[in-house]
Amino acid sequence: MYAIVRSGGNQQKVSVGDVINVDRLDSKAGSSVTLPALLVVDGDAVTSEAKKLAKYTVTAEVVDEVKGPKIHILRYKNKTGYRRRQGHRQKYTQVKITGIETK
């Protein structure tokens, strides 16, 4: 059984026991969060209707806060001596999927 969940504008395929990175959540390590399901696949049964998906809950436990890879940003204009260098590391929350259940 697996589900497609939405978090922070992104969609990810998850099953029980998976550890995924989602955009930063305001939750402490060890707390539980619920992610909205967009699609649930259980064997041959595929559920994508909104009314049926309302019965499913995908719960996850917050593991840690991590940073993504560094992105280097360089601005350059030819023949003028203009150069600017900047870096960015996105903050993520690492969550472990604990269950995909029906209500």
Short mmCIF file of C-alpha atoms in Angstrom, two decimals, residues 72-86:
data_model
loop_
_atom_site.label_atom_id
_atom_site.label_comp_id
_atom_site.label_asym_id
_atom_site.label_seq_id
_atom_site.Cartn_x
_atom_site.Cartn_y
_atom_site.Cartn_z
CA HIS A 72 25.32 28.75 -5.81
CA ILE A 73 23.88 31.90 -7.37
CA LEU A 74 26.18 34.02 -9.51
CA ARG A 75 25.19 37.28 -11.21
CA TYR A 76 27.54 38.59 -13.86
CA LYS A 77 27.40 41.41 -16.40
CA ASN A 78 29.87 41.44 -19.24
CA LYS A 79 32.39 44.31 -19.61
CA THR A 80 31.22 46.24 -16.51
CA GLY A 81 32.99 44.49 -13.65
CA TYR A 82 29.68 43.57 -12.00
CA ARG A 83 29.80 40.25 -10.13
CA ARG A 84 27.66 39.09 -7.21
CA ARG A 85 27.90 35.75 -5.49
CA GLN A 86 25.24 34.28 -3.22
#
